[in-house]
Short mmCIF file of C-alpha atoms and ligand atoms in Angstrom, two decimals:
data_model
loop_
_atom_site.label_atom_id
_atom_site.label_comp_id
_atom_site.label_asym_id
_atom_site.label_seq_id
_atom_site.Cartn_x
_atom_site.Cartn_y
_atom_site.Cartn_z
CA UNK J 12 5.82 -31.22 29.24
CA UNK J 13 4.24 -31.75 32.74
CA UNK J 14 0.75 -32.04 33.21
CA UNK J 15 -0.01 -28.39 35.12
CA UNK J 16 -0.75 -30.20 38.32
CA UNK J 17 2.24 -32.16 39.06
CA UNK J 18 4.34 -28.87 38.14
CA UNK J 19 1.97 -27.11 40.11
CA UNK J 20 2.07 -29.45 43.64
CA UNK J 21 5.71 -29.40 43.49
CA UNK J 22 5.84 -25.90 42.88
CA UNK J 23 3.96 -25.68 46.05
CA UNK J 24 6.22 -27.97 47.95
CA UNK J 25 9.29 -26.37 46.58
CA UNK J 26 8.49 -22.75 47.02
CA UNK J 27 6.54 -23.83 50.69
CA UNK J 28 9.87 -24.90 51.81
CA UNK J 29 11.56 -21.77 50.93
CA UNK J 30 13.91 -19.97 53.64
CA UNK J 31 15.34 -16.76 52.79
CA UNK J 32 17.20 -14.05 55.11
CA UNK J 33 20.44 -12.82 56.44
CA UNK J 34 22.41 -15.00 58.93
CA UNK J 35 23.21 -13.23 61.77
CA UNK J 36 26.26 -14.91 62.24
CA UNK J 37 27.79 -13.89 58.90
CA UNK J 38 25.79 -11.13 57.58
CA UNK J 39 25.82 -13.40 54.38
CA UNK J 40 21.76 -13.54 52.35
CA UNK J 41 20.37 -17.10 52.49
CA UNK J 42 17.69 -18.25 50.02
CA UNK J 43 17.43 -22.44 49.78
CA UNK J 44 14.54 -25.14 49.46
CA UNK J 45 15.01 -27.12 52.80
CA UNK J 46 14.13 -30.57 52.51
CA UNK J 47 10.94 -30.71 54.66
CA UNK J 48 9.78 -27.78 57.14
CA UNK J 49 9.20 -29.89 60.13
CA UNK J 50 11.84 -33.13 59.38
CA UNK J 51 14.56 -31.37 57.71
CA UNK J 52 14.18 -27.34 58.66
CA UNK J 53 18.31 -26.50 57.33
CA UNK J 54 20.27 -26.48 54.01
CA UNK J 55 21.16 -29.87 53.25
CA UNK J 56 24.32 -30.29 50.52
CA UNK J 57 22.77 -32.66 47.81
CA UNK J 58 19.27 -31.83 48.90
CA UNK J 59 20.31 -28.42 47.57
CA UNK J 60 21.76 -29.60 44.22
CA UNK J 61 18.44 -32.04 43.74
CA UNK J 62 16.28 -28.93 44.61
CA UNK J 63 17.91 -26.54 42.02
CA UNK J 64 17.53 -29.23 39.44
CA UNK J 65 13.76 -29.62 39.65
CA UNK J 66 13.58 -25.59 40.05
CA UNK J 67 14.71 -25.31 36.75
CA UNK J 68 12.01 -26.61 35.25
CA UNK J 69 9.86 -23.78 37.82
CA UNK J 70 11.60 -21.15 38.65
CA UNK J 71 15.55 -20.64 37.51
CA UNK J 72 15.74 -18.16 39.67
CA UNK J 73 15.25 -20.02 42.68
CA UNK J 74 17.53 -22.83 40.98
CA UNK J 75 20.28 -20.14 41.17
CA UNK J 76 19.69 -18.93 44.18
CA UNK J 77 19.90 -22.34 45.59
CA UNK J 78 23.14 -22.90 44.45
CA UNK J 79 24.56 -19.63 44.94
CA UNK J 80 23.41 -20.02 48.43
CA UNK J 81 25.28 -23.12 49.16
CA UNK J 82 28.53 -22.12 47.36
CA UNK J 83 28.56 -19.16 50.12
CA UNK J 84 29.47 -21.74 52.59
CA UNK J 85 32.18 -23.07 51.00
CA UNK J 86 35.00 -22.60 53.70
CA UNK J 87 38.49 -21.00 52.99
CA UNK J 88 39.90 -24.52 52.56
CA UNK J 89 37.45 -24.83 49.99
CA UNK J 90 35.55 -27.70 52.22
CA UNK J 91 31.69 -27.41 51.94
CA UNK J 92 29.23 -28.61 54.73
CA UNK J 93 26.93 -31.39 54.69
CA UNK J 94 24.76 -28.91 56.88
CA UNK J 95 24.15 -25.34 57.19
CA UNK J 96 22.93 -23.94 59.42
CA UNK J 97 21.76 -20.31 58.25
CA UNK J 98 19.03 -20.08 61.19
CA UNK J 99 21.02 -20.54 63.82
CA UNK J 100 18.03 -20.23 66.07
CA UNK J 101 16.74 -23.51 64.94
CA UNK J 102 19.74 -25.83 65.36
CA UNK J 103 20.36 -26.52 68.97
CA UNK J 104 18.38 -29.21 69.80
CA UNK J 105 18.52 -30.74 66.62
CA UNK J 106 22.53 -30.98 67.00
CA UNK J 107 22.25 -32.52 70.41
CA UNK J 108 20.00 -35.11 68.60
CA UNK J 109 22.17 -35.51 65.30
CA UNK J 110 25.66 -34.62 66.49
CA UNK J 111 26.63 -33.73 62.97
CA UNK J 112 28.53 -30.29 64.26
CA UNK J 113 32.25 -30.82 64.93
CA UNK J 114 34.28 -27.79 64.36
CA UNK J 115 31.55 -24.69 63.83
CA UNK J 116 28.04 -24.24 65.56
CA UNK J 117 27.02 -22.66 62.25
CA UNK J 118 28.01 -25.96 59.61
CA UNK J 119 28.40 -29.40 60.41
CA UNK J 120 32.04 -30.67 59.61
CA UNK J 121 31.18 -33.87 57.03
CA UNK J 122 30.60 -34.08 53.43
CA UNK J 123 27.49 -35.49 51.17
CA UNK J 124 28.00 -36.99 47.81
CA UNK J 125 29.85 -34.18 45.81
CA UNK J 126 27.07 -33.53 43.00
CA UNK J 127 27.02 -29.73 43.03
CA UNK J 128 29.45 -29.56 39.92
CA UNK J 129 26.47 -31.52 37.90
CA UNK J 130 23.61 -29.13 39.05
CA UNK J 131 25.66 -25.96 38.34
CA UNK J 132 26.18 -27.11 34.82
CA UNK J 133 22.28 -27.92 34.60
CA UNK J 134 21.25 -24.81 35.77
CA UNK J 135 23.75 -23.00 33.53
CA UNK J 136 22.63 -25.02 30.45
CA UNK J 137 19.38 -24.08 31.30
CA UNK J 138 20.02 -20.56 31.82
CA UNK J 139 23.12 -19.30 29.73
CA UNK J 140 24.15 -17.50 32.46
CA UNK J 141 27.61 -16.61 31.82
CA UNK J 142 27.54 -14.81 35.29
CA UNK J 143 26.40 -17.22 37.35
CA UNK J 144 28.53 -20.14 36.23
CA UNK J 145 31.59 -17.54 36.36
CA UNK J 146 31.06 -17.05 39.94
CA UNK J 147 30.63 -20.31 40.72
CA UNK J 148 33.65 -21.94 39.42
CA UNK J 149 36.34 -20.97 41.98
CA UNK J 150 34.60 -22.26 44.69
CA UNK J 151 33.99 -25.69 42.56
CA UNK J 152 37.51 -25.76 41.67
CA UNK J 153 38.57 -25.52 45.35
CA UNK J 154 36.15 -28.02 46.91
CA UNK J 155 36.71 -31.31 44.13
CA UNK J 156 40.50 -29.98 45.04
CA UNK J 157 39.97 -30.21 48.43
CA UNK J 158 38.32 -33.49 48.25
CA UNK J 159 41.19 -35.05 46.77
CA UNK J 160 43.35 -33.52 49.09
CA UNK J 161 41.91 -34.41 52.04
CA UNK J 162 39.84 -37.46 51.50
CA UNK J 163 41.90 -40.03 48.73
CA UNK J 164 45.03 -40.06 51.51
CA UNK J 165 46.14 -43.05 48.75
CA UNK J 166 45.78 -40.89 46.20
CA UNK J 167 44.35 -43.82 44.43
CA UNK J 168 41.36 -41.43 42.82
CA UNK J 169 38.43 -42.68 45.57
CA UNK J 170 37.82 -40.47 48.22
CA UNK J 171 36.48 -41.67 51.84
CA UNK J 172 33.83 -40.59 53.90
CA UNK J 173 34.39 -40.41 57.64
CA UNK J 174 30.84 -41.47 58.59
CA UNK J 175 27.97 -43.09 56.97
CA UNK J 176 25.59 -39.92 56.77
CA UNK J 177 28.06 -38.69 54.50
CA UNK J 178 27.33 -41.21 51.55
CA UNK J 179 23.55 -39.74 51.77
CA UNK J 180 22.47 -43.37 52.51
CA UNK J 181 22.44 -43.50 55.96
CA UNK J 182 21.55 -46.56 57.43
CA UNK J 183 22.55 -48.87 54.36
CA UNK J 184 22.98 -52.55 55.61
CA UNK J 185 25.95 -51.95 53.85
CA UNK J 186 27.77 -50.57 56.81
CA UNK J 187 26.42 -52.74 59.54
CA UNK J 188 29.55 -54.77 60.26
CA UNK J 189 32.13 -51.77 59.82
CA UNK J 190 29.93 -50.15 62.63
CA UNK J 191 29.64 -53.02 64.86
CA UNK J 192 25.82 -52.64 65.03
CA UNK J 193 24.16 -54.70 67.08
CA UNK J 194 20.88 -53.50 67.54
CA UNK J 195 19.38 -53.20 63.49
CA UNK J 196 17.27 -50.06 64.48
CA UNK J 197 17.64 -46.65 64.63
CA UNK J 198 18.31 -46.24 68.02
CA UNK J 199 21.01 -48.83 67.32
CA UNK J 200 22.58 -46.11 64.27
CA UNK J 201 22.56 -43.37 66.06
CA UNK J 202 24.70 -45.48 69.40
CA UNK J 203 26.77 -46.70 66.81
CA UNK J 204 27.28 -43.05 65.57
CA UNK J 205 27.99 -41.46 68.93
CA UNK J 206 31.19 -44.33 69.03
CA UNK J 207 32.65 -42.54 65.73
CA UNK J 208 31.94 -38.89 67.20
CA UNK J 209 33.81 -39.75 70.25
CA UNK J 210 37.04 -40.91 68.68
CA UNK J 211 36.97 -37.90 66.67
CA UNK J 212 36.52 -35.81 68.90
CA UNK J 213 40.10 -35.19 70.02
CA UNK J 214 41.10 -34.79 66.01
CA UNK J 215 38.22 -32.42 65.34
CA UNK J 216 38.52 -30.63 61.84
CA UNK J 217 41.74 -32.70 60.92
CA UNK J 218 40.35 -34.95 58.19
CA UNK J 219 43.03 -36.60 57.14
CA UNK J 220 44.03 -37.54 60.95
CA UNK J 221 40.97 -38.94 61.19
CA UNK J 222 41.07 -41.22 57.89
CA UNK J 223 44.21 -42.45 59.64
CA UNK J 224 42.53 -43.55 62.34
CA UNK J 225 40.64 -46.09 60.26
CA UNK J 226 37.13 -45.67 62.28
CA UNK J 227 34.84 -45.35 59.80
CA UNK J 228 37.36 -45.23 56.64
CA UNK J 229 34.79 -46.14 53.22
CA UNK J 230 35.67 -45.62 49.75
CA UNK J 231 32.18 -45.57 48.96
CA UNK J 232 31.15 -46.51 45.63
CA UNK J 233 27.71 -44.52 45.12
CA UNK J 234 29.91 -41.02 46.56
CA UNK J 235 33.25 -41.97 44.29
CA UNK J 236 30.25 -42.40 41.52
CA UNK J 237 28.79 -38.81 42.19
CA UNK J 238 33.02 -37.82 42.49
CA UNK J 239 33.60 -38.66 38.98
CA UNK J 240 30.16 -37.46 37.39
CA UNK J 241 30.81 -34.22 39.47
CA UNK J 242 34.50 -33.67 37.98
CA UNK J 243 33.28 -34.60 34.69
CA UNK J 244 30.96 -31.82 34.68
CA UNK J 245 33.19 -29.33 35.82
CA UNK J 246 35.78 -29.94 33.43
CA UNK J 247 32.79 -29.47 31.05
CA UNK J 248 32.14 -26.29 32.80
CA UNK J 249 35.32 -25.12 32.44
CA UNK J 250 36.21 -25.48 28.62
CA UNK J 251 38.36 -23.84 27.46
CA UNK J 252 40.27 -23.02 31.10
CA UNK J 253 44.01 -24.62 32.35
CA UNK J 254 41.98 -26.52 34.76
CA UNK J 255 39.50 -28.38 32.57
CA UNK J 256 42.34 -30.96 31.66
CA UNK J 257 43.03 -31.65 35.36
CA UNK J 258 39.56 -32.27 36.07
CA UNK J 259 39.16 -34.61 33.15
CA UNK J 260 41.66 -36.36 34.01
CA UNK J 261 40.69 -36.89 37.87
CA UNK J 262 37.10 -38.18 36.92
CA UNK J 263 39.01 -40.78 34.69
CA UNK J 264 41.52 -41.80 37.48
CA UNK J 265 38.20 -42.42 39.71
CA UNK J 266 36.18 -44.33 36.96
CA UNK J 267 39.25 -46.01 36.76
CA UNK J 268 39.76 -47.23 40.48
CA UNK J 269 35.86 -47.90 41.02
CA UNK J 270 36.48 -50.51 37.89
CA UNK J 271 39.95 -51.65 38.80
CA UNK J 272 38.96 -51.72 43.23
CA UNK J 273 35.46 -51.95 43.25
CA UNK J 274 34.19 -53.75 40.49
CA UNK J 275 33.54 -57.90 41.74
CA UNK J 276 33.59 -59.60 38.67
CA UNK J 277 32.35 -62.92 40.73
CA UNK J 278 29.45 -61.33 42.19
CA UNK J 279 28.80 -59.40 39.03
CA UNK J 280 28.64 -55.93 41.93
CA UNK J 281 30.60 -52.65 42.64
CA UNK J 282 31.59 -52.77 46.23
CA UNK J 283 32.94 -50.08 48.96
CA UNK J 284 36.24 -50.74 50.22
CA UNK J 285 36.14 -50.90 53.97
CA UNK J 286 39.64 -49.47 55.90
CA UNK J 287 42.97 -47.96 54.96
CA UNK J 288 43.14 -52.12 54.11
CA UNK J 289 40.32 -51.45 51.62
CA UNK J 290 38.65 -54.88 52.65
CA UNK J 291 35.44 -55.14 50.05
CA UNK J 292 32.11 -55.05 51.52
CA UNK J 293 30.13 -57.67 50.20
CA UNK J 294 27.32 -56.04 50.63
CA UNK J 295 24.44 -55.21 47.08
CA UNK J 296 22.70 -52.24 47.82
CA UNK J 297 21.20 -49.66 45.15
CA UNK J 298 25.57 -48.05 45.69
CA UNK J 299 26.66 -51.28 43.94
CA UNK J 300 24.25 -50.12 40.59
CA UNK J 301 25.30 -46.03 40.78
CA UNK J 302 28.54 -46.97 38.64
CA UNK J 303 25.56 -47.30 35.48
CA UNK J 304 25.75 -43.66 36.07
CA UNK J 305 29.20 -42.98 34.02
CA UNK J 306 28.19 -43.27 30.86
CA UNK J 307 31.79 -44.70 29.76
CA UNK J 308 31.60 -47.92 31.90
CA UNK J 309 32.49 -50.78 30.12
CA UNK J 310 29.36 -52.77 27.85
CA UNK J 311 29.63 -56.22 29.87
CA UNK J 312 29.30 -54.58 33.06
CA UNK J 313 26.65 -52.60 32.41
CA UNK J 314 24.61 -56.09 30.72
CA UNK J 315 25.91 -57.43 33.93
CA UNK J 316 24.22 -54.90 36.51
CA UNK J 317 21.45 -54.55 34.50
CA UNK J 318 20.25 -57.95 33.72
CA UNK J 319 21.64 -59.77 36.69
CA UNK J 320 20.57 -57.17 39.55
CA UNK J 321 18.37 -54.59 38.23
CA UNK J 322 15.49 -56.16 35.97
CA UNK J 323 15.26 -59.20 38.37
CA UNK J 324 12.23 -59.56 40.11
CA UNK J 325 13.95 -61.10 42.91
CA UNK J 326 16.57 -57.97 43.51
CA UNK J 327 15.48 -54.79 42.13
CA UNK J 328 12.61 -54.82 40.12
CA UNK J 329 9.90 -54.62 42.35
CA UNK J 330 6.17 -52.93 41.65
CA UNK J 331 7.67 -49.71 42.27
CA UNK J 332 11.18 -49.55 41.68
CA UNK J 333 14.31 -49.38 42.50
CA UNK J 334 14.19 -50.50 46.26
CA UNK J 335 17.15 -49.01 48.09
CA UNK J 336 18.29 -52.71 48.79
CA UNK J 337 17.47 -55.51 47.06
CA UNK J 338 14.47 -57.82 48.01
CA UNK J 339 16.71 -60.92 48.46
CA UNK J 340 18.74 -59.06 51.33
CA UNK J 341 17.80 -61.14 54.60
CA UNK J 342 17.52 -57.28 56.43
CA UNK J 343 15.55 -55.74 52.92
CA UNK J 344 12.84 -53.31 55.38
CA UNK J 345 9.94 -52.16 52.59
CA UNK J 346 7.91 -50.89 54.72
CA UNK J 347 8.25 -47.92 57.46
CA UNK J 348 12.11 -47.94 58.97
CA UNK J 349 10.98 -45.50 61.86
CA UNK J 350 14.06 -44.01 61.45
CA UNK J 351 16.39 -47.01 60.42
CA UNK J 352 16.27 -45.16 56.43
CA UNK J 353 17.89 -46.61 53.22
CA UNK J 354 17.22 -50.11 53.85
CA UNK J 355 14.45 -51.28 51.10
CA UNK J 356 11.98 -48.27 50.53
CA UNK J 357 12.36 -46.45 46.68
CA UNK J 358 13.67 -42.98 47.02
CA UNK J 359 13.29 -40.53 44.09
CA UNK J 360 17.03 -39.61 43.73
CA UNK J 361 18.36 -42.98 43.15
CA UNK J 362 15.50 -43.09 40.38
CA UNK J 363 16.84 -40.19 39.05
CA UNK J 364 20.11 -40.97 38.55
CA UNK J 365 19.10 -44.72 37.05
CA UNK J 366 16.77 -43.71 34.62
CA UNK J 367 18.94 -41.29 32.92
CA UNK J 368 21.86 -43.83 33.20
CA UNK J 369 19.79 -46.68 31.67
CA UNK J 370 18.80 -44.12 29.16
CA UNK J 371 22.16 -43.63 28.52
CA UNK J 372 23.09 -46.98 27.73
CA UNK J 373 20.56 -47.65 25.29
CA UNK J 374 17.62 -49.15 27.66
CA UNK J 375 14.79 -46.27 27.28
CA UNK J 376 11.59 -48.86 27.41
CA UNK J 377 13.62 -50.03 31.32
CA UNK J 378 14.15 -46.23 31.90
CA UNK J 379 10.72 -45.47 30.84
CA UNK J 380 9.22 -47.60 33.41
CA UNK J 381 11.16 -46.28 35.88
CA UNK J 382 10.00 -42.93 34.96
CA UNK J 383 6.33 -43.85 35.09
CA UNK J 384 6.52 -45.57 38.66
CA UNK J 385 8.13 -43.27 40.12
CA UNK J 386 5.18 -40.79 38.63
CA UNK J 387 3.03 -43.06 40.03
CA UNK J 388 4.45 -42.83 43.49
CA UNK J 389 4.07 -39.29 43.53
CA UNK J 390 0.29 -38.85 42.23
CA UNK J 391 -0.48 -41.64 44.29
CA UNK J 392 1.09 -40.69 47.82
CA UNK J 393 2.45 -36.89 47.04
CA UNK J 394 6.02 -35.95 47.62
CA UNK J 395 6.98 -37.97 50.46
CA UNK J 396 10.62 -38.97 51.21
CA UNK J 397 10.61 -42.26 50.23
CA UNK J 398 8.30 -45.11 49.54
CA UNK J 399 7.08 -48.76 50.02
CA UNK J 400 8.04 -50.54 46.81
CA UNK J 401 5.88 -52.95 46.62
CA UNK J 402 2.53 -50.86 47.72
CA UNK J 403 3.63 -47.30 46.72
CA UNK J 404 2.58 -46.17 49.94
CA UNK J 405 4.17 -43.10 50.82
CA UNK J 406 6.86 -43.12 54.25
CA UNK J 407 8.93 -40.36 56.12
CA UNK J 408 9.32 -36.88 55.93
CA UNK J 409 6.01 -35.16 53.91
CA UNK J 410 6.41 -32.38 51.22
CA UNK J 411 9.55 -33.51 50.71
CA UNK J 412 11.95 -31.37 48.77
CA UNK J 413 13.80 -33.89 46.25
CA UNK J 414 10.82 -36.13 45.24
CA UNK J 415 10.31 -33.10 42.95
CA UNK J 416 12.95 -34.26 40.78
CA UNK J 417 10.48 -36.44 38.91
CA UNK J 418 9.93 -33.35 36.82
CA UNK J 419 13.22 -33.86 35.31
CA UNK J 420 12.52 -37.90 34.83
C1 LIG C 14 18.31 -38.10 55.29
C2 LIG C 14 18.90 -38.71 54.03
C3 LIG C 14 19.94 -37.78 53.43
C4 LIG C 14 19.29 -36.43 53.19
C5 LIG C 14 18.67 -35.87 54.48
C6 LIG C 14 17.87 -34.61 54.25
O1 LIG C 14 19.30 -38.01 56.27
O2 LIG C 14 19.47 -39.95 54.27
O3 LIG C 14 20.45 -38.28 52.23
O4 LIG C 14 20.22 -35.53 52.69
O5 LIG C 14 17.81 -36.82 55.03
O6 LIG C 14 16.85 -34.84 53.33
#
């Protein structure tokens, strides 16, 4: 079990960051963990799912709540936002700073990596709540459907995200090139950014329009990752239902087009495919390990990431791992980005989903290590949003919602 005071301080940090109300613009209740009070005041999609995972081990009310809250926004098309805005009194300025709003002031218009399938069935499986998992499958069957039918235009099983905020990761060097940066900082992003809004802008809320554009067109490898763990779980969720085949059989076309499209068996690395030309992108970043996360990938690849990437001292395994780019990246950042994220700091969600994959493939002593570090990091420095990984010092937002997860490590 957890020692009282680590379940305690993130009970603290959880339950601190608690909103709950009505939206006046719906009339619908709200009740969420927001990712940090002063950073992050909104719902945030896999924030959300990360949140109801560590509340289980706290509070499964909350956990459901969570959940239930975010399901609410699921649109009529079955879309859910990146961003919602329940407090609409809060959003203004942060919008004119962001520009993640395209088609509603109340929800921005982009995805985030489509885990919410996997913390439903956690929370149910904690729970047994027959109720809650009831209510929460039509939405889930309507949003991986809607994914598929408006981001994998190639119907090849890997869906694309319009922008880079959409993978969760930012500022990865991994999508330098594709957005023509030329100033590596965050000022430099967010310029780069404001380019992709603008040719949107006259094909607002048409998704597939705008994948045939070929901006920012990336079949992302960490997102088609969380894709086919998502639809896994689902089909899981569903059992005995019509739909449970169909859902099986979607997470198998994906793990079957990151190994067939993705997978560079020179480099011995899963990368994104850049453009409706799916050029790779060259590029190892913590994305090119999150395929360890199936837990049917193939033996030699897994050796392969594992003892090529991830144990080396050069790469990945650093005092504190796993850096969110490898040390021997020219552009690795460990210390504070100021904004320029996901370029070298350790982030507790990416531990997460590691440790239970190495787990999972028969490396507990790596996984275990992973798990104490990352423990580490938090008695150390607290719940911060990322960290240095070669100090442990703690960077970004404080009181940070998802660093909780280390409950569940
Ligand atoms: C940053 C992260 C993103 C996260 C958000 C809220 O933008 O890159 O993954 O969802 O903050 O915590």
């Amino acid at each position: 079990m957890h020692p009282p005071s680590l379940a305690a301080a993130a009970r603290r940090i959880l339950l601190g960051n608690l909103r709950r109300g009505v939206a006046s613009w719906n009339g619908q209740e709200y009740s969420f963990v927001c990712p940090s009070l002063r950073s992050y005041p909104f719902q945030w999609f896999w924030d959300s799912c990360f949140h109801a995972i560590a509340l289980i081990h706290l509070d499964t009310v909350q956990a459901r709540a969570e959940l239930t809250t975010l399901l609410r926004a699921a649109q009529p098309s079955g879309f859910i936002p990146h961003l919602v805005f329940w407090e609409m009194e809060k959003q203004p300025q942060f919008l004119r700073r962001n520009l993640v709003a395209q088609t509603s002031p109340y929800f921005s218009a982009t995805i985030q990596p489509p885990i919410i399938a996997c913390a439903v069935e956690r929370v149910y499986q904690a729970t047994g709540d027959v109720a809650f998992r009831d209510a929460a499958l039509p939405p889930l069957i309507a949003y991986y459907r809607w994914l598929r039918d408006f981001r994998d235009p190639d119907g090849d099983g890997l869906i694309a995200i319009i922008q880079p905020e959409e993978s969760g990761i930012d500022c990865s060097p991994k999508y330098d090139e594709l957005l023509g940066l030329t100033e590596l900082s965050n000022a430099g992003f967010i310029a780069a950014l404001r380019k992709v809004y603008a040719a949107y802008a006259p094909l607002r809320g048409d998704d597939l329009a705008i994948l045939a554009a070929d901006v920012f067109h990336v079949e992302d490898v960490l997102v088609n990752t969380i894709y086919a763990l998502g639809m896994r779980s689902l089909s899981r969720l569903l059992g005995a239902a019509p739909e449970a085949a169909e859902f099986a059989r979607e997470a198998d076309k994906t793990r079957d087009a990151l190994l067939a499209k993705c997978w560079d068996e020179q480099a011995g690395a899963f990368f994104d495919l850049a453009g409706v030309a799916e050029t790779p992108v060259s590029v190892v970043t913590i994305s090119s390990l999150m395929p360890l996360a199936l837990e049917d990938l193939p033996r030699p690849i897994v050796r392969r990431l594992v003892e090529q990437w991830l144990t080396s001292p050069q790469h990945f395994w650093l005092p504190y791992p796993l850096p969110s780019v490898p040390a021997s990246d020219p552009r690795f950042l460990p210390g504070d980005p100021h904004g320029f994220i996901w370029r070298g700091p350790t982030w507790m969600n990416t531990n997460w989903f590691l440790a239970r994959a190495l787990r999972q493939h028969g490396y507990p002593e790596l996984a275990d290590v992973i798990v104490a570090r990352s423990r580490e990091l938090v008695e150390k420095s607290g719940f911060r949003e990322y960290y240095h990984p070669y100090t442990g010092e703690g960077l970004g937002a404080r009181d940070f919602g998802w660093s909780t997860l280390v409950l569940d490590m």
